[in-house]
Coordinates of C-alpha atoms and ligand atoms in Angstrom, one line a residue:
M128 CA 42.6 106.3 100.9
R129 CA 42.8 109.7 99.1
R130 CA 40.0 110.1 96.6
K131 CA 40.6 111.7 93.2
S132 CA 39.7 115.4 93.1
L133 CA 37.9 117.1 90.2
S134 CA 41.1 118.8 89.3
Q135 CA 43.0 115.5 89.2
Y136 CA 40.3 113.9 87.0
L137 CA 40.3 116.9 84.6
T138 CA 44.1 116.9 84.5
E139 CA 44.0 113.2 83.4
Q140 CA 41.5 114.1 80.7
V141 CA 43.8 116.8 79.4
R142 CA 46.7 114.4 79.4
A143 CA 44.6 111.9 77.5
G144 CA 43.6 114.5 74.9
A145 CA 39.9 114.4 75.9
A146 CA 39.9 118.0 77.2
T147 CA 41.9 121.1 76.8
P148 CA 43.4 123.1 79.6
E149 CA 40.9 125.8 78.8
L150 CA 38.0 123.4 79.2
M151 CA 39.5 122.1 82.5
Q152 CA 39.5 125.7 83.8
L153 CA 36.0 126.3 82.7
V154 CA 34.6 123.2 84.4
E155 CA 36.5 124.0 87.6
Q156 CA 35.1 127.5 87.7
V157 CA 31.5 126.2 87.1
A158 CA 32.1 123.7 89.9
E159 CA 33.3 126.5 92.2
A160 CA 30.2 128.5 91.5
C161 CA 28.1 125.5 92.3
V162 CA 29.8 125.1 95.6
S163 CA 28.7 128.7 96.4
I164 CA 25.2 128.0 95.1
G165 CA 25.0 124.9 97.2
A166 CA 26.0 126.8 100.3
L167 CA 23.1 129.3 99.7
V168 CA 20.6 126.5 99.1
D169 CA 21.8 124.9 102.3
K170 CA 21.1 128.1 104.3
G171 CA 17.6 128.5 102.7
A172 CA 15.5 130.8 104.9
L173 CA 18.5 131.6 107.2
A174 CA 20.0 133.6 104.4
N175 CA 16.7 135.1 103.3
M176 CA 17.1 133.1 100.1
L177 CA 13.6 131.8 99.7
G178 CA 10.7 133.4 98.0
S179 CA 10.4 135.4 94.8
A180 CA 12.7 138.0 93.5
R181 CA 9.5 139.6 92.1
T182 CA 11.1 139.6 88.6
E183 CA 10.2 137.5 85.6
N184 CA 12.6 135.5 83.3
V185 CA 12.4 135.1 79.6
Q186 CA 10.0 132.3 80.1
G187 CA 7.6 134.7 81.9
E188 CA 8.2 132.7 85.1
T189 CA 8.5 134.6 88.4
Q190 CA 12.2 134.3 89.3
K191 CA 13.1 133.1 92.8
T192 CA 15.7 135.0 94.6
L193 CA 18.1 132.0 94.3
D194 CA 17.5 131.8 90.5
V195 CA 18.8 135.3 90.1
I196 CA 21.7 134.9 92.5
S197 CA 22.8 131.5 91.1
N198 CA 22.8 133.1 87.6
D199 CA 25.0 135.9 88.8
L200 CA 27.4 133.5 90.6
L201 CA 27.9 131.5 87.5
I202 CA 28.6 134.6 85.4
A203 CA 31.0 136.0 88.0
A204 CA 32.9 132.7 88.3
T205 CA 33.5 132.3 84.6
E206 CA 33.4 135.6 82.7
W207 CA 37.0 136.6 83.7
T208 CA 38.7 133.3 82.8
G209 CA 39.6 134.1 79.2
V210 CA 38.2 130.8 78.0
L211 CA 34.7 132.0 77.2
A212 CA 33.4 133.7 74.1
A213 CA 29.9 134.2 75.5
L214 CA 27.3 132.5 77.7
V215 CA 23.6 131.7 77.7
S216 CA 21.3 131.2 80.7
E217 CA 17.7 130.2 81.1
E218 CA 17.4 133.4 83.1
M219 CA 18.6 135.8 80.4
E220 CA 16.9 136.4 77.0
A221 CA 20.0 137.1 74.9
P222 CA 23.6 135.7 75.0
Y223 CA 25.7 137.4 77.7
Q224 CA 28.7 139.0 76.1
I225 CA 32.0 138.8 77.9
P226 CA 33.0 142.4 79.1
D227 CA 35.8 143.9 77.1
T228 CA 37.9 144.1 80.3
Y229 CA 38.4 140.3 80.0
P230 CA 40.0 138.3 77.2
K231 CA 37.8 135.9 75.3
G232 CA 38.3 132.2 74.6
P233 CA 37.1 129.3 72.6
Y234 CA 34.1 128.1 74.5
L235 CA 30.3 128.9 74.7
L236 CA 28.7 128.1 78.1
L237 CA 25.0 127.4 78.5
F238 CA 23.3 126.8 81.8
D239 CA 20.1 126.5 83.8
P240 CA 21.5 128.0 87.0
L241 CA 18.8 126.6 89.3
D242 CA 16.7 123.8 87.8
G243 CA 13.6 122.8 89.8
S244 CA 13.0 126.3 91.2
S245 CA 9.5 125.5 92.1
N246 CA 10.9 123.2 94.7
I247 CA 13.2 125.7 96.4
D248 CA 10.6 126.7 99.1
V249 CA 9.6 123.2 99.9
N250 CA 13.1 121.7 100.5
I251 CA 13.2 119.3 97.6
S252 CA 16.5 118.7 95.7
I253 CA 17.3 121.3 93.0
G254 CA 20.3 121.7 90.8
T255 CA 22.4 123.4 88.2
I256 CA 22.7 122.1 84.6
F257 CA 25.5 123.2 82.2
S258 CA 26.6 122.5 78.6
V259 CA 29.8 123.6 76.7
L260 CA 30.0 124.2 73.0
E261 CA 32.9 125.4 70.9
C262 CA 32.5 128.9 69.6
P263 CA 32.6 128.9 65.8
K264 CA 36.0 130.0 64.4
G265 CA 36.3 133.7 63.7
V266 CA 33.3 134.7 65.7
S267 CA 34.4 137.4 68.1
K268 CA 30.9 138.5 69.3
P269 CA 28.8 135.4 69.4
D270 CA 25.1 136.1 68.7
V271 CA 22.3 133.6 68.8
A272 CA 23.4 132.0 65.6
A273 CA 26.8 130.9 67.1
F274 CA 24.8 128.9 69.7
M275 CA 22.6 127.1 67.2
Q276 CA 24.5 123.9 67.2
P277 CA 23.0 120.4 67.7
G278 CA 23.7 118.7 71.1
S279 CA 26.1 116.3 69.4
K280 CA 28.5 119.2 69.2
Q281 CA 28.8 119.5 73.0
V282 CA 32.4 119.1 74.3
A283 CA 31.3 118.8 77.9
A284 CA 28.1 118.6 80.0
G285 CA 27.3 118.2 83.6
F286 CA 24.9 118.9 86.4
V287 CA 25.0 119.4 90.2
V288 CA 22.2 118.2 92.5
Y289 CA 21.9 120.2 95.8
G290 CA 20.3 117.3 97.8
P291 CA 21.1 115.4 101.0
S292 CA 24.6 115.4 99.4
T293 CA 25.8 117.9 96.8
L294 CA 26.7 115.7 93.9
M295 CA 28.1 116.4 90.4
V296 CA 27.8 114.3 87.2
L297 CA 30.2 115.2 84.4
T298 CA 31.1 114.1 80.9
V299 CA 33.8 115.4 78.6
G300 CA 32.9 112.7 76.0
R301 CA 34.8 109.8 77.6
G302 CA 32.1 108.3 79.8
V303 CA 30.3 109.7 82.8
V304 CA 31.9 110.3 86.3
G305 CA 30.1 111.0 89.6
F306 CA 31.5 113.4 92.2
T307 CA 30.5 114.2 95.8
L308 CA 31.2 117.5 97.4
D309 CA 33.5 117.2 100.4
R310 CA 32.1 120.3 102.0
Y311 CA 35.0 121.4 104.2
P312 CA 37.7 121.7 101.8
G313 CA 34.9 122.6 99.4
T314 CA 36.1 120.3 96.7
F315 CA 34.3 117.7 94.5
V316 CA 35.9 114.2 94.7
V317 CA 35.3 111.2 92.5
T318 CA 32.8 108.8 94.1
Q319 CA 31.7 106.9 90.9
E320 CA 34.4 106.3 88.4
K321 CA 32.1 105.0 85.6
V322 CA 28.3 105.8 85.6
S323 CA 26.4 103.2 83.6
I324 CA 22.6 103.1 83.1
P325 CA 21.1 99.6 83.1
A326 CA 19.5 99.0 79.7
D327 CA 16.3 97.7 81.2
T328 CA 14.1 99.2 84.0
S329 CA 10.9 98.8 85.8
E330 CA 10.6 102.4 86.9
F331 CA 9.2 105.3 85.0
A332 CA 9.1 109.0 85.8
I333 CA 6.4 111.2 84.3
N334 CA 4.0 113.9 85.6
A335 CA 0.8 111.8 85.4
S336 CA -1.4 114.9 85.9
N337 CA -0.8 115.5 82.2
M338 CA -2.3 112.1 81.2
R339 CA -5.3 113.5 79.4
N340 CA -3.0 115.6 77.2
W341 CA -0.6 112.8 76.2
E342 CA -0.1 111.6 72.6
A343 CA -1.3 108.0 71.9
P344 CA 2.2 106.4 72.0
V345 CA 2.9 107.8 75.5
T346 CA -0.5 106.7 76.7
R347 CA 0.1 103.2 75.3
Y348 CA 3.5 103.0 77.0
I349 CA 2.3 104.2 80.4
D350 CA -0.9 102.1 80.3
E351 CA 1.3 99.0 79.7
C352 CA 3.5 99.9 82.7
L353 CA 0.4 100.4 84.9
A354 CA -1.0 97.0 83.7
G355 CA 2.1 95.4 85.2
K356 CA 2.4 91.7 85.3
T357 CA -1.3 91.3 84.2
G358 CA -0.5 93.1 80.9
A359 CA 1.8 93.2 77.9
R360 CA 4.9 93.9 79.9
G361 CA 4.5 90.8 82.2
R362 CA 6.0 92.7 85.1
D363 CA 5.1 95.4 87.6
F364 CA 6.5 98.9 87.3
N365 CA 7.1 101.6 89.9
M366 CA 6.7 105.4 89.4
R367 CA 8.7 108.3 90.6
W368 CA 8.3 112.1 89.9
V369 CA 10.3 114.6 91.8
A370 CA 9.5 117.5 89.4
S371 CA 13.2 118.4 89.6
M372 CA 14.9 117.1 86.4
V373 CA 18.4 116.9 88.1
A374 CA 17.0 114.6 90.8
D375 CA 15.0 112.5 88.5
V376 CA 17.9 112.1 86.0
Y377 CA 20.4 111.4 88.8
R378 CA 18.2 108.6 90.0
T379 CA 17.8 107.3 86.4
L380 CA 21.6 107.3 85.9
W381 CA 22.2 105.4 89.1
R382 CA 19.5 102.7 89.1
G383 CA 18.0 102.9 85.7
G384 CA 14.6 104.2 84.7
I385 CA 12.9 106.2 82.0
F386 CA 12.3 109.9 82.5
M387 CA 9.6 111.4 80.3
Y388 CA 8.4 114.9 79.7
P389 CA 6.9 114.4 76.2
K390 CA 5.3 117.2 74.2
D391 CA 1.5 117.0 74.6
A392 CA -1.7 118.9 74.0
K393 CA -0.8 121.4 76.7
H394 CA 3.0 121.5 76.2
K395 CA 2.9 121.6 72.4
E396 CA 6.7 122.0 72.0
G397 CA 7.4 120.1 75.3
R398 CA 8.2 121.8 78.6
L399 CA 12.0 121.3 79.0
R400 CA 14.5 123.6 77.2
L401 CA 16.7 122.0 74.5
M402 CA 19.9 124.0 74.8
Y403 CA 20.5 123.9 78.6
E404 CA 18.4 121.1 79.9
A405 CA 17.7 118.4 77.3
N406 CA 21.0 118.6 75.4
P407 CA 23.3 118.3 78.4
M408 CA 21.2 115.6 80.0
S409 CA 21.0 113.7 76.7
F410 CA 24.8 113.9 76.2
I411 CA 25.3 112.5 79.8
V412 CA 22.7 109.8 79.4
E413 CA 24.2 108.6 76.1
Q414 CA 27.7 108.6 77.5
A415 CA 26.4 106.4 80.3
G416 CA 25.0 103.9 77.8
G417 CA 21.4 105.1 77.7
A418 CA 19.3 106.8 75.1
A419 CA 17.5 110.2 74.7
S420 CA 14.8 111.0 72.2
D421 CA 11.9 113.4 71.8
G422 CA 9.9 110.3 70.7
R423 CA 10.7 110.8 67.0
R424 CA 14.3 112.1 66.9
R425 CA 17.5 111.6 68.8
I426 CA 17.7 114.7 70.9
L427 CA 21.4 115.3 70.2
D428 CA 20.6 115.4 66.4
I429 CA 18.0 118.2 66.7
Q430 CA 19.1 121.4 64.9
P431 CA 18.2 124.3 67.3
T432 CA 16.2 127.3 66.1
G433 CA 16.2 129.3 69.3
L434 CA 18.1 129.7 72.5
H435 CA 15.1 128.9 74.7
Q436 CA 13.2 126.5 72.5
R437 CA 11.4 123.6 74.3
V438 CA 11.5 120.0 73.3
G439 CA 9.9 116.7 74.4
V440 CA 12.2 114.5 76.4
I441 CA 12.2 110.7 76.8
L442 CA 15.6 109.5 78.2
G443 CA 17.2 106.8 80.3
S444 CA 17.4 103.0 80.0
K445 CA 18.1 102.3 76.4
N446 CA 15.6 99.5 75.8
E447 CA 12.7 101.4 77.3
V448 CA 13.5 104.6 75.4
E449 CA 13.7 102.6 72.2
R450 CA 10.3 101.0 73.0
V451 CA 8.7 104.4 73.4
S452 CA 10.3 105.6 70.1
A453 CA 9.0 102.4 68.4
Y454 CA 5.5 103.2 69.6
H455 CA 5.8 106.7 68.1
S456 CA 6.7 105.3 64.7
A457 CA 4.2 102.4 64.8
Ligands
AFP1024 P1 11.0 124.6 87.6 O1 12.4 125.1 87.4 O2 10.0 125.7 87.1 O3 10.6 124.1 88.9 O4 10.8 123.5 86.5 C1 11.5 122.3 86.7 C2 11.5 121.5 85.4 O5 12.0 122.3 84.4 C3 12.3 120.2 85.5 O6 13.3 120.3 86.4 C4 11.2 119.2 85.9 O7 11.5 117.9 85.5 C5 9.9 119.8 85.3 O8 10.1 121.2 85.1 C6 8.8 119.6 86.3 O9 7.6 120.0 85.6 P2 6.2 119.9 86.3 O10 6.2 120.9 87.4 O11 5.2 120.2 85.2 O12 6.1 118.5 86.8

């Protein structure tokens, strides 16, 4: 049986009025860049792709060779399309302006070109995360202010996991769909028509080495999970932490769970970036029936103040996220 391709899925969304032809082209071009990134990830050391590029990004983090190349691939795949007004990347301090040689279009693209970079050299799944906003009307040269829109304004969001399979998760605001890369034609095909997060879970994901830094509500929640059936929750919990958001969130989407990177005494604003990590992941999680909060606010309601600002992230199975939020307001 022929599986539905990404192009067919997007065409159906355009026909249903859930996407524009321009958005369809943008998502297809991002997907094309991700196929190329996945091919380089797959080659790893064979393509001399491991190790550091000996440069630093705006976060002051040493950039890996693949970070830099992935960033460039995403720009090259999208800047010429005529559907972009500008783009923002974790790897670049300021918005990237579309060269005058290309027409501009209605959308703003934001991405983390290679999330989980610290895992590149040890063969753990990494990925690309992207978010699409509409450029404010009448803005021909989008500056930071044009991007300062809450996550609720996103028109599309997705991520690709370069793992045992190369998988893409996408929403254009009508639910969440899962795709698998069929490597030889090099096309993504639908393998999960409707992604839905179970409302309950017995699996949490958090970097427990930060335990001494956690705020009290987080400590309370995790302590109760660890107490298992002998404690307040009356059941045992399992823990996972890949340290690659795309892998942890993919697992959460598929079998439920709660993913937590809360702000703490060490990460005073949180560790994860709002605009191109927390917002796209939160849009996807909510569209799949889950919830996403920083503990006190719905992440998609947060009014951004900077392109690279960080935020606490607690997302996944709705009932568990709501429990953690309730502990924050107790
Ligand atoms: P890197 O891209 O620097 O590896 O960071 C990955 C990440 O942003 C996110 O993907 C993980 O969930 C989180 O950081 C892991 O953070 P810890 O290394 O502190 O566990």
